[in-house]
Amino acid sequence: MRNKKRFVALMLAGIMVAGTACGNGGSKDGGAKGENTVYNTFVAADPDSIDAQKGSDSYGNTVVNNVYEPLIRLVQNEDLTLKPEAAAAKEWKVSEDAMTYTFTLRDGLKWDDGQPLTAKDFEYGIKRTVDPKTGSGSSFLLADILNFQEVNSGKAPLDKLGVKAIDDKTLEIKLGAPAQYFINIVPFRVCFPQRKDIVEKHGEQFGSEANTIVGCGPFKLTEWSHNSKLVLEKNKDYWNKDKVKLEKVNLRVLTDENTRMNAFQSGEIMSVGTNKPEWTSKFDKREGTKTQKVDLPAVDYFAVNHQDKLFKNKKVRQAFNIALDREGFNNTVLKGKSAPAYFWVPKAISINELKYREMAGNPVKEMADKLGDPKALLSEGLKELGMDPDPSKLEVSLIMTNSPELKKSGEYFQQNFQNKLGVKVKLEMMEWAILSGKINKGNYQMGYLAWTADYNHPSAMMSLFTSSANAVRTGWKSDEYDKLIRDAAKEKDENKQVELYKKAEQILADETVIIPIISGTTNIYYQDYVKHINLNQFSTAGYKDTYLEKK
């Protein structure tokens, strides 16, 4: 769901479900029945890429979930829980040892240019995710596949990966060890099919424009005006096209929060997510509007560059971690509508019936209680680096996206670190594409991001920092941490899984691999004639089942 996927800009995790926003082709009065086939929505930033394997941001994920057909989908039940649904695969089997998954494709599958969709396309897509030449930001999600480490590190050829098309209709995936959650990963972009000829034709430009991809899902991407809008149109070659009620989906790129809220208020879009009292007070009274409170499987955090000459020091990192006034930020800037995050795995994540967060505690708070004064700790770290121990002579760079609503947040952090540590923070605001590029190249000191879990299990968050993962380039690696994550994946006893992930999460805190800031909930508001709107963050249904029912 990391939905799914997917690091995003500050506090945008709270509006990701707004990707299910909809309308009626621009009419503000509801329109006639015949107009119920055009769906108006938005993304909060221009996608970094619509390359299903290479991209990892949630904005692009909104698109690829609709233009590609996965083997299976996770769809929402009436009670907002999820169930697996057959998609390209009409059935699948898991071996007794839980090491081999066999998927049988249905008849009549096609790409949107009329070419047949086969198991070979799924084999190529999965291998392309793992191929180190691709540079996938989410390849680590496939770490349980046989020989992943060797292949992803470039030490073994792609044909050694445990993925094989037995014939045109049969795909086999072998794991290196049992992973209880693996079937939950299959619906996501890392396992999407891909056309080798199209990828090779467009090269580095693949996924950068609408005309550089060929899809196979319920919709086709027919237009992408960067930083303005994207248009999805019903795919007439889709195997289940009769079940798709929408003819078109218009995705406006709305980066400004006030613009989004006003667009919802005026009826230009029909769903938004917000926690801000100035808007919830209006929307609670809005006629014809439904609302749902949603737990977000997301955490806003500072990415910390461990290769930087300053932040390579553990005490320096820890000082910034414990100096952060999370309560003050939540109360002052967010008006108390989120929750301070002294952890990495959000409370929305569980292991079946076990509520992980309640069992795992607050590792950052525990570390802070042991370390004491953050300013003194920073001075110690500076001495170890051979630098002037006076924090007032230190300037640190913090990069954030240039969304207008983030300015107050940036100013709060500047003042917070000035008061607690005595350091100056240079705030650099930039477009999402530029910021993600800096993070990916390791060209930063601290960066404000958020991560939304792709599926409902602690591994969706914890595997992000294994040595084979490259979704967030912190430059940190730990053999001990890697082993804990591997052992947890194999463990069948759920209580023992919790203990292993708890130990690993404590390492993240003690080493200050990243600095978690907030987690929380949001309120989703939507027009009452919108049906099958996706409220569960782990759903991969896209707009396939959504429709408008107007009188």
Coordinates of C-alpha atoms in Angstrom, one line a residue:
M1 CA 0.0 0.0 0.0
R2 CA 3.8 1.8 0.1
N3 CA 0.6 2.7 -1.9
K4 CA 1.8 2.5 -1.4
K5 CA 5.0 3.2 -2.3
R6 CA 7.3 5.6 -1.8
F7 CA 9.0 8.5 -0.1
V8 CA 7.2 11.8 -0.3
A9 CA 7.5 15.4 0.7
L10 CA 6.9 16.6 4.2
M11 CA 3.4 16.0 5.6
L12 CA 2.1 14.9 2.2
A13 CA 1.6 11.4 3.7
G14 CA -1.5 12.8 5.2
I15 CA -3.1 13.5 1.8
M16 CA -2.0 10.5 -0.2
V17 CA -5.5 9.0 -0.1
A18 CA -6.7 12.1 -1.8
G19 CA -5.5 10.4 -4.9
T20 CA -9.0 8.9 -4.9
A21 CA -10.5 12.3 -5.3
C22 CA -13.1 12.6 -8.0
G23 CA -15.6 14.7 -9.8
N24 CA -17.8 14.8 -12.9
G25 CA -15.9 16.4 -15.6
G26 CA -15.9 19.9 -14.1
S27 CA -19.6 20.3 -13.3
K28 CA -20.2 21.7 -9.8
D29 CA -23.8 20.7 -9.5
G30 CA -23.4 16.9 -9.8
G31 CA -24.3 16.7 -13.5
A32 CA -26.5 14.2 -15.3
K33 CA -26.2 10.4 -15.2
G34 CA -24.4 10.3 -18.5
E35 CA -21.6 12.4 -17.1
N36 CA -20.7 9.8 -14.5
T37 CA -17.8 8.5 -16.4
V38 CA -15.2 11.3 -15.9
Y39 CA -13.3 11.4 -12.7
N40 CA -11.5 14.5 -11.6
T41 CA -8.8 14.1 -9.0
F42 CA -5.2 15.3 -8.2
V43 CA -1.7 14.4 -7.2
A44 CA 0.1 16.6 -4.7
A45 CA 3.3 16.8 -6.8
D46 CA 4.4 15.9 -10.3
P47 CA 5.6 12.3 -10.5
D48 CA 9.3 11.8 -10.5
S49 CA 8.8 9.0 -13.0
I50 CA 6.1 6.6 -14.2
D51 CA 8.7 3.9 -14.7
A52 CA 7.0 1.1 -12.7
Q53 CA 10.3 -0.5 -11.7
K54 CA 12.6 2.5 -11.3
G55 CA 10.3 5.0 -9.6
S56 CA 9.3 4.9 -5.9
D57 CA 7.4 8.1 -5.2
S58 CA 3.7 7.8 -4.3
Y59 CA 2.7 10.3 -7.0
G60 CA 4.0 8.0 -9.8
N61 CA 2.5 5.1 -7.9
T62 CA -1.0 6.7 -8.4
V63 CA -0.4 6.4 -12.1
V64 CA 1.3 3.0 -12.5
N65 CA -1.3 1.3 -10.3
N66 CA -3.9 2.2 -13.0
V67 CA -1.9 1.6 -16.2
Y68 CA -0.3 -1.8 -15.3
E69 CA -2.0 -5.0 -14.4
P70 CA -0.5 -6.9 -11.4
L71 CA -0.6 -10.6 -10.8
I72 CA -3.0 -10.0 -7.9
R73 CA -4.6 -6.9 -6.4
L74 CA -5.4 -6.0 -2.8
V75 CA -8.9 -4.6 -2.8
Q76 CA -10.9 -3.0 0.0
N77 CA -13.8 -4.7 1.8
E78 CA -16.8 -2.9 3.2
D79 CA -15.1 -2.7 6.7
L80 CA -12.0 -1.2 5.1
T81 CA -9.9 -4.4 5.5
L82 CA -8.2 -5.9 2.4
K83 CA -8.5 -9.1 0.4
P84 CA -6.4 -10.4 -2.5
E85 CA -8.2 -10.4 -5.8
A86 CA -7.2 -12.3 -9.0
A87 CA -5.9 -9.9 -11.6
A88 CA -3.6 -11.0 -14.4
A89 CA -3.2 -14.3 -12.5
K90 CA -6.4 -16.3 -12.4
E91 CA -5.0 -18.5 -9.7
W92 CA -1.8 -19.0 -7.6
K93 CA -0.4 -21.8 -5.5
V94 CA 2.2 -21.8 -2.6
S95 CA 4.3 -24.9 -2.0
E96 CA 4.1 -26.6 1.4
D97 CA 7.5 -25.2 2.4
A98 CA 6.3 -21.7 1.5
M99 CA 9.3 -21.3 -0.8
T100 CA 7.7 -21.5 -4.3
Y101 CA 4.9 -19.4 -5.6
T102 CA 3.3 -20.4 -8.9
F103 CA 1.0 -18.0 -10.8
T104 CA -1.2 -19.1 -13.7
L105 CA -2.2 -16.2 -16.0
R106 CA -5.7 -15.9 -17.5
D107 CA -6.5 -16.0 -21.2
G108 CA -6.9 -12.8 -23.3
L109 CA -4.3 -10.6 -21.6
K110 CA -3.0 -7.8 -23.8
W111 CA -0.9 -4.7 -23.7
D112 CA -2.6 -1.5 -24.7
D113 CA -1.0 -1.6 -28.1
G114 CA -2.6 -5.0 -28.7
Q115 CA 0.4 -7.2 -28.1
P116 CA -0.1 -10.3 -25.9
L117 CA 0.8 -10.0 -22.2
T118 CA 2.7 -13.2 -21.1
A119 CA 4.5 -14.6 -18.1
K120 CA 7.8 -13.6 -19.8
D121 CA 6.8 -9.9 -19.3
F122 CA 6.3 -10.5 -15.6
E123 CA 9.7 -12.3 -15.4
Y124 CA 11.3 -9.4 -17.2
G125 CA 9.6 -6.8 -15.0
I126 CA 10.6 -8.4 -11.8
K127 CA 14.2 -9.0 -12.9
R128 CA 14.4 -5.4 -14.1
T129 CA 13.4 -4.3 -10.6
V130 CA 16.3 -6.3 -9.1
D131 CA 18.8 -5.5 -11.9
P132 CA 21.3 -3.0 -10.3
K133 CA 21.5 -1.2 -13.7
T134 CA 17.9 -0.1 -13.2
G135 CA 18.5 1.7 -9.9
S136 CA 15.1 0.8 -8.5
G137 CA 14.2 2.7 -5.4
S138 CA 12.1 -0.2 -4.2
S139 CA 14.1 -3.3 -5.2
F140 CA 14.8 -4.1 -1.5
L141 CA 11.1 -5.3 -1.3
L142 CA 12.1 -8.3 -3.3
A143 CA 15.0 -9.3 -1.0
D144 CA 13.4 -12.6 -0.1
I145 CA 13.6 -14.0 -3.7
L146 CA 16.2 -16.6 -4.2
N147 CA 19.7 -15.1 -5.0
F148 CA 18.4 -11.5 -4.7
Q149 CA 21.5 -10.3 -2.8
E150 CA 24.0 -11.7 -5.4
V151 CA 22.0 -10.4 -8.4
N152 CA 21.1 -7.0 -6.9
S153 CA 24.8 -6.4 -6.0
G154 CA 25.9 -7.3 -9.5
K155 CA 27.8 -10.4 -8.3
A156 CA 25.5 -12.8 -10.2
P157 CA 23.7 -12.6 -13.6
L158 CA 20.0 -11.9 -13.8
D159 CA 19.2 -15.4 -14.8
K160 CA 20.2 -16.6 -11.3
L161 CA 17.3 -14.8 -9.7
G162 CA 14.5 -17.1 -8.6
V163 CA 12.0 -15.9 -11.1
K164 CA 11.1 -17.9 -14.2
A165 CA 8.4 -18.0 -16.9
I166 CA 7.7 -21.8 -17.3
D167 CA 5.6 -21.0 -20.3
D168 CA 3.5 -18.1 -21.6
K169 CA 0.8 -18.7 -18.9
T170 CA 2.9 -19.8 -15.9
L171 CA 5.2 -17.8 -13.7
E172 CA 7.3 -19.3 -10.9
I173 CA 8.9 -17.3 -8.1
K174 CA 11.3 -19.1 -5.7
L175 CA 12.3 -17.6 -2.3
G176 CA 15.6 -18.0 -0.5
A177 CA 13.8 -18.7 2.7
P178 CA 10.1 -18.6 3.8
A179 CA 8.8 -15.1 4.1
Q180 CA 5.3 -14.9 5.7
Y181 CA 4.5 -11.6 4.1
F182 CA 5.7 -12.2 0.5
I183 CA 2.2 -12.6 -1.0
N184 CA 1.5 -9.0 0.2
I185 CA 4.3 -7.7 -1.9
V186 CA 3.2 -9.3 -5.2
P187 CA 0.5 -6.7 -5.9
F188 CA 3.0 -3.8 -6.0
R189 CA 5.0 -2.2 -8.8
V190 CA 8.1 -4.1 -8.0
C191 CA 6.3 -7.2 -9.5
F192 CA 4.6 -5.5 -12.4
P193 CA 5.1 -6.8 -15.9
Q194 CA 7.2 -4.7 -18.4
R195 CA 7.8 -4.6 -22.1
K196 CA 11.5 -5.1 -22.9
D197 CA 11.2 -3.7 -26.4
I198 CA 9.6 -0.5 -25.2
V199 CA 12.2 -0.1 -22.4
E200 CA 15.1 -0.6 -24.8
K201 CA 13.5 1.7 -27.4
H202 CA 13.3 4.7 -25.0
G203 CA 16.3 4.1 -22.9
E204 CA 16.9 6.7 -20.2
Q205 CA 13.7 8.5 -21.3
F206 CA 11.5 5.6 -20.5
G207 CA 8.8 6.6 -18.0
S208 CA 9.6 10.4 -18.4
E209 CA 6.7 11.1 -20.7
A210 CA 3.3 9.6 -21.5
N211 CA 4.3 8.4 -24.9
T212 CA 7.3 6.4 -23.5
I213 CA 5.3 3.7 -21.8
V214 CA 2.9 0.9 -22.9
G215 CA 0.6 -0.3 -20.2
C216 CA -1.7 -3.3 -19.7
G217 CA -4.1 -2.1 -16.9
P218 CA -7.6 -0.7 -16.8
F219 CA -6.4 2.7 -18.0
K220 CA -4.0 4.2 -20.5
L221 CA -1.9 7.4 -19.7
T222 CA -2.7 9.6 -22.7
E223 CA -1.4 12.9 -21.5
W224 CA 1.2 14.2 -19.1
S225 CA 1.6 18.0 -18.9
H226 CA 4.4 18.3 -16.4
N227 CA 3.5 20.2 -13.2
S228 CA 0.0 20.7 -14.6
K229 CA -2.0 17.5 -15.2
L230 CA -2.1 13.8 -16.2
V231 CA -5.0 12.1 -18.0
L232 CA -5.9 8.5 -17.8
E233 CA -8.4 7.0 -20.3
K234 CA -10.1 3.6 -20.3
N235 CA -8.1 0.8 -21.9
K236 CA -10.3 -0.8 -24.5
D237 CA -7.9 -3.8 -24.6
Y238 CA -8.1 -4.5 -20.9
W239 CA -9.3 -8.0 -20.2
N240 CA -11.9 -6.9 -17.7
K241 CA -12.9 -3.6 -19.4
D242 CA -16.6 -4.3 -18.9
K243 CA -16.2 -3.9 -15.1
V244 CA -14.4 -0.5 -15.5
K245 CA -17.1 2.2 -15.3
L246 CA -14.9 5.3 -15.7
E247 CA -14.0 6.5 -19.2
K248 CA -11.5 9.1 -18.1
V249 CA -9.5 10.2 -15.0
N250 CA -8.1 13.7 -14.8
L251 CA -5.3 14.1 -12.4
R252 CA -4.4 17.8 -11.7
V253 CA -1.0 18.5 -10.1
L254 CA -2.0 20.6 -7.1
T255 CA 1.1 21.3 -4.9
D256 CA -0.5 24.1 -2.8
E257 CA -2.7 22.9 0.1
N258 CA -5.1 25.9 0.1
T259 CA -5.6 25.3 -3.7
R260 CA -6.6 21.7 -3.0
M261 CA -8.9 22.6 -0.2
N262 CA -10.6 25.4 -2.2
A263 CA -10.9 23.0 -5.2
F264 CA -12.8 20.5 -3.0
Q265 CA -14.9 23.3 -1.5
S266 CA -16.0 24.5 -4.9
G267 CA -16.6 21.0 -6.3
E268 CA -13.7 20.9 -8.8
I269 CA -12.4 17.8 -7.0
M270 CA -14.4 15.6 -4.8
S271 CA -12.1 14.3 -2.1
V272 CA -9.3 15.6 0.1
G273 CA -7.5 14.6 3.2
T274 CA -6.8 17.1 6.0
N275 CA -6.4 17.5 9.7
K276 CA -6.3 21.2 9.8
P277 CA -9.1 22.7 12.0
E278 CA -9.7 25.6 9.6
W279 CA -10.7 23.1 6.9
T280 CA -12.3 20.3 9.0
S281 CA -14.6 22.8 10.6
K282 CA -15.9 23.8 7.1
F283 CA -16.0 20.3 5.6
D284 CA -17.8 18.8 8.6
K285 CA -20.7 21.0 7.7
R286 CA -20.4 20.7 3.9
E287 CA -23.6 19.4 2.3
G288 CA -23.4 16.0 0.6
T289 CA -20.1 15.2 2.1
K290 CA -18.9 12.0 3.8
T291 CA -15.9 11.7 6.0
Q292 CA -13.7 8.9 7.3
K293 CA -10.8 9.0 9.8
V294 CA -7.9 7.0 8.5
D295 CA -4.7 5.8 10.3
L296 CA -1.7 6.5 8.1
P297 CA 1.0 3.9 7.7
A298 CA 3.5 6.7 7.3
V299 CA 6.2 8.5 9.2
D300 CA 7.7 12.0 8.4
Y301 CA 11.4 12.0 9.0
F302 CA 14.8 13.6 8.5
A303 CA 17.0 11.6 6.2
V304 CA 20.6 11.9 7.5
N305 CA 23.6 11.6 5.3
H306 CA 26.0 9.3 7.1
Q307 CA 28.7 10.0 4.5
D308 CA 28.7 13.7 5.3
K309 CA 31.8 14.9 7.2
L310 CA 29.6 16.1 10.1
F311 CA 26.9 13.5 10.3
K312 CA 29.2 10.5 10.0
N313 CA 29.7 11.0 13.8
K314 CA 27.2 9.1 15.8
K315 CA 27.0 11.6 18.7
V316 CA 26.3 14.4 16.3
R317 CA 23.4 12.5 14.8
Q318 CA 22.1 11.5 18.2
A319 CA 22.2 15.1 19.4
F320 CA 19.9 16.3 16.5
N321 CA 17.6 13.3 17.2
I322 CA 17.0 14.0 20.9
A323 CA 17.0 17.8 20.4
L324 CA 14.0 17.6 18.1
D325 CA 10.9 18.9 19.9
R326 CA 8.3 16.6 18.3
E327 CA 5.5 17.6 20.7
G328 CA 6.2 21.3 20.1
F329 CA 6.2 20.8 16.3
N330 CA 2.9 18.8 16.5
N331 CA 1.2 21.3 18.8
T332 CA 2.5 24.5 17.2
V333 CA 2.6 23.8 13.5
L334 CA 0.2 20.9 13.1
K335 CA -2.2 22.0 15.8
G336 CA -2.0 18.7 17.6
K337 CA -3.5 16.7 14.7
S338 CA -0.6 14.2 14.3
A339 CA 1.4 12.2 16.8
P340 CA 5.1 12.7 17.8
A341 CA 7.1 9.8 16.3
Y342 CA 9.7 8.2 18.7
F343 CA 9.8 5.2 16.4
W344 CA 10.0 4.2 12.8
V345 CA 7.2 1.7 12.4
P346 CA 3.8 3.6 12.6
K347 CA 0.9 2.4 14.8
A348 CA -1.1 1.5 11.7
I349 CA 1.2 -1.4 11.0
S350 CA 0.4 -4.8 12.6
I351 CA 1.5 -8.5 12.3
N352 CA -2.0 -10.0 11.7
E353 CA -3.8 -9.4 15.0
L354 CA -0.7 -8.2 16.9
K355 CA -0.4 -4.4 17.3
Y356 CA 3.3 -4.0 16.8
R357 CA 3.7 -0.5 18.1
E358 CA 2.0 -1.2 21.4
M359 CA 4.4 -4.1 21.9
A360 CA 7.6 -2.4 20.7
G361 CA 7.6 0.8 22.8
N362 CA 9.3 4.1 21.9
P363 CA 13.0 3.5 21.1
V364 CA 13.9 7.1 20.4
K365 CA 12.5 8.3 23.7
E366 CA 14.3 5.5 25.6
M367 CA 17.6 6.6 23.9
A368 CA 16.9 10.2 24.8
D369 CA 16.4 9.4 28.4
K370 CA 19.9 7.7 28.5
L371 CA 21.8 10.4 26.7
G372 CA 20.8 13.6 28.5
D373 CA 21.8 17.0 27.3
P374 CA 21.8 17.2 23.5
K375 CA 24.0 20.3 23.3
A376 CA 26.7 18.7 25.4
L377 CA 26.5 15.5 23.2
L378 CA 26.9 17.6 20.1
S379 CA 30.0 19.2 21.5
E380 CA 31.5 15.8 22.2
G381 CA 30.8 14.7 18.7
L382 CA 32.4 17.9 17.3
K383 CA 35.5 17.2 19.4
E384 CA 35.8 13.7 18.1
L385 CA 35.7 15.1 14.6
G386 CA 38.5 17.5 15.4
M387 CA 36.1 20.4 14.8
D388 CA 35.4 23.5 17.0
P389 CA 33.3 22.2 19.9
D390 CA 31.2 25.4 19.9
P391 CA 27.8 24.6 18.3
S392 CA 27.1 28.2 17.6
K393 CA 29.8 28.2 14.9
L394 CA 28.1 25.3 13.1
E395 CA 25.7 25.7 10.1
V396 CA 23.7 22.7 8.9
S397 CA 21.7 22.4 5.6
L398 CA 18.2 21.1 5.6
I399 CA 16.5 20.5 2.3
M400 CA 12.7 20.4 1.9
T401 CA 10.2 20.6 -0.9
N402 CA 9.0 24.1 -1.8
S403 CA 5.3 23.4 -1.1
P404 CA 3.9 26.7 0.4
E405 CA 2.5 25.1 3.5
L406 CA 5.9 23.8 4.5
K407 CA 7.5 27.2 5.2
K408 CA 6.3 27.4 8.8
S409 CA 7.6 23.8 9.4
G410 CA 11.0 24.8 8.1
E411 CA 11.1 27.9 10.3
Y412 CA 10.1 25.9 13.3
F413 CA 13.0 23.4 12.8
Q414 CA 15.4 26.3 12.4
Q415 CA 14.3 27.8 15.7
N416 CA 14.1 24.4 17.5
F417 CA 17.7 23.5 16.7
Q418 CA 18.9 27.0 17.4
N419 CA 17.4 26.9 20.9
K420 CA 18.3 23.3 21.8
L421 CA 21.7 23.0 20.1
G422 CA 22.8 26.5 19.3
V423 CA 23.4 25.7 15.6
K424 CA 22.3 27.6 12.6
V425 CA 20.1 25.7 10.1
K426 CA 20.2 26.8 6.5
L427 CA 16.8 25.9 5.0
E428 CA 16.8 25.1 1.2
M429 CA 13.4 24.8 -0.5
M430 CA 13.2 23.1 -3.9
E431 CA 10.9 21.1 -6.2
W432 CA 10.3 17.5 -5.4
A433 CA 12.3 16.2 -8.4
I434 CA 15.3 18.2 -7.4
L435 CA 15.1 17.2 -3.8
S436 CA 14.8 13.4 -4.6
G437 CA 17.7 13.8 -7.0
K438 CA 19.9 15.2 -4.3
I439 CA 18.9 12.5 -1.8
N440 CA 19.6 9.7 -4.4
K441 CA 23.0 11.1 -5.2
G442 CA 23.9 11.6 -1.5
N443 CA 24.2 15.3 -2.1
Y444 CA 22.7 16.6 1.2
Q445 CA 23.2 16.8 5.0
M446 CA 19.6 16.5 6.2
G447 CA 16.4 16.1 4.0
Y448 CA 12.8 16.2 5.1
L449 CA 10.9 13.2 3.7
A450 CA 8.1 10.8 4.5
W451 CA 7.7 7.1 3.9
T452 CA 4.5 5.3 3.5
A453 CA 4.5 1.5 4.0
D454 CA 3.8 -0.6 0.9
Y455 CA 2.1 -3.4 2.8
N456 CA 0.8 -4.1 6.3
H457 CA 3.8 -5.7 8.1
P458 CA 6.8 -4.2 10.0
S459 CA 9.1 -5.5 7.3
A460 CA 7.6 -2.9 4.9
M461 CA 9.3 -0.2 7.0
M462 CA 12.2 -2.1 8.4
S463 CA 13.6 -3.5 5.2
L464 CA 14.2 0.0 4.0
F465 CA 17.5 0.2 5.8
T466 CA 19.0 -3.2 5.0
S467 CA 22.3 -3.1 3.1
S468 CA 20.7 -4.1 -0.2
A469 CA 18.1 -1.3 0.0
N470 CA 18.8 1.9 -1.8
A471 CA 15.5 3.7 -1.5
V472 CA 16.9 6.4 0.8
R473 CA 20.6 7.0 0.4
T474 CA 21.8 7.5 4.0
G475 CA 25.1 5.6 3.5
W476 CA 24.5 3.5 6.6
K477 CA 24.9 -0.3 6.7
S478 CA 24.9 -2.9 9.5
D479 CA 25.4 -6.7 9.3
E480 CA 23.7 -7.1 12.7
Y481 CA 20.7 -5.2 11.5
D482 CA 20.5 -7.2 8.2
K483 CA 20.6 -10.4 10.2
L484 CA 17.7 -9.4 12.4
I485 CA 15.6 -8.5 9.4
R486 CA 16.4 -11.8 7.7
D487 CA 15.7 -13.8 10.9
A488 CA 12.4 -12.0 11.4
A489 CA 11.3 -12.8 7.8
K490 CA 11.9 -16.5 8.4
E491 CA 10.2 -16.6 11.9
K492 CA 6.8 -18.1 12.0
D493 CA 6.0 -17.3 15.6
E494 CA 4.5 -13.8 15.5
N495 CA 5.6 -12.8 19.0
K496 CA 9.2 -13.7 18.2
Q497 CA 8.9 -11.6 15.0
V498 CA 7.9 -8.7 17.2
E499 CA 11.0 -9.2 19.4
L500 CA 13.4 -9.3 16.4
Y501 CA 11.9 -6.2 14.8
K502 CA 12.0 -4.4 18.1
K503 CA 15.7 -5.1 18.4
A504 CA 16.3 -3.9 14.9
E505 CA 14.2 -0.7 15.5
Q506 CA 16.3 0.0 18.6
I507 CA 19.4 -0.1 16.4
L508 CA 17.8 2.4 14.1
A509 CA 17.2 4.7 17.0
D510 CA 20.6 4.3 18.7
E511 CA 22.5 4.8 15.5
T512 CA 20.1 7.6 14.4
V513 CA 20.0 6.2 10.9
I514 CA 17.2 8.6 10.3
I515 CA 15.3 11.0 12.6
P516 CA 11.5 10.2 12.8
I517 CA 9.3 13.2 13.4
I518 CA 5.6 12.6 13.2
S519 CA 3.0 10.0 12.4
G520 CA -0.7 10.1 12.7
T521 CA -4.1 10.1 11.1
T522 CA -6.0 12.2 8.6
N523 CA -9.7 12.9 7.8
I524 CA -10.8 12.0 4.3
Y525 CA -13.7 14.1 3.0
Y526 CA -15.5 13.0 -0.2
Q527 CA -18.7 13.6 -2.1
D528 CA -21.5 11.2 -1.1
Y529 CA -22.1 10.0 -4.7
V530 CA -18.5 8.6 -4.9
K531 CA -18.6 4.8 -4.7
H532 CA -15.7 2.4 -3.9
I533 CA -13.4 5.2 -3.0
N534 CA -10.1 3.7 -1.6
L535 CA -9.7 4.6 2.1
N536 CA -7.3 1.8 3.1
Q537 CA -3.8 3.0 2.3
F538 CA -2.6 -0.5 1.4
S539 CA -5.2 -1.0 -1.4
T540 CA -3.7 -1.4 -4.9
A541 CA -7.1 -1.2 -6.7
G542 CA -6.4 2.3 -8.2
Y543 CA -9.5 3.7 -9.9
K544 CA -10.6 0.3 -11.4
D545 CA -13.6 -0.1 -9.2
T546 CA -14.5 3.5 -8.5
Y547 CA -17.6 5.0 -10.0
L548 CA -20.0 8.0 -9.5
E549 CA -23.7 7.4 -8.7
K550 CA -25.6 10.6 -9.3
K551 CA -29.3 11.1 -9.4

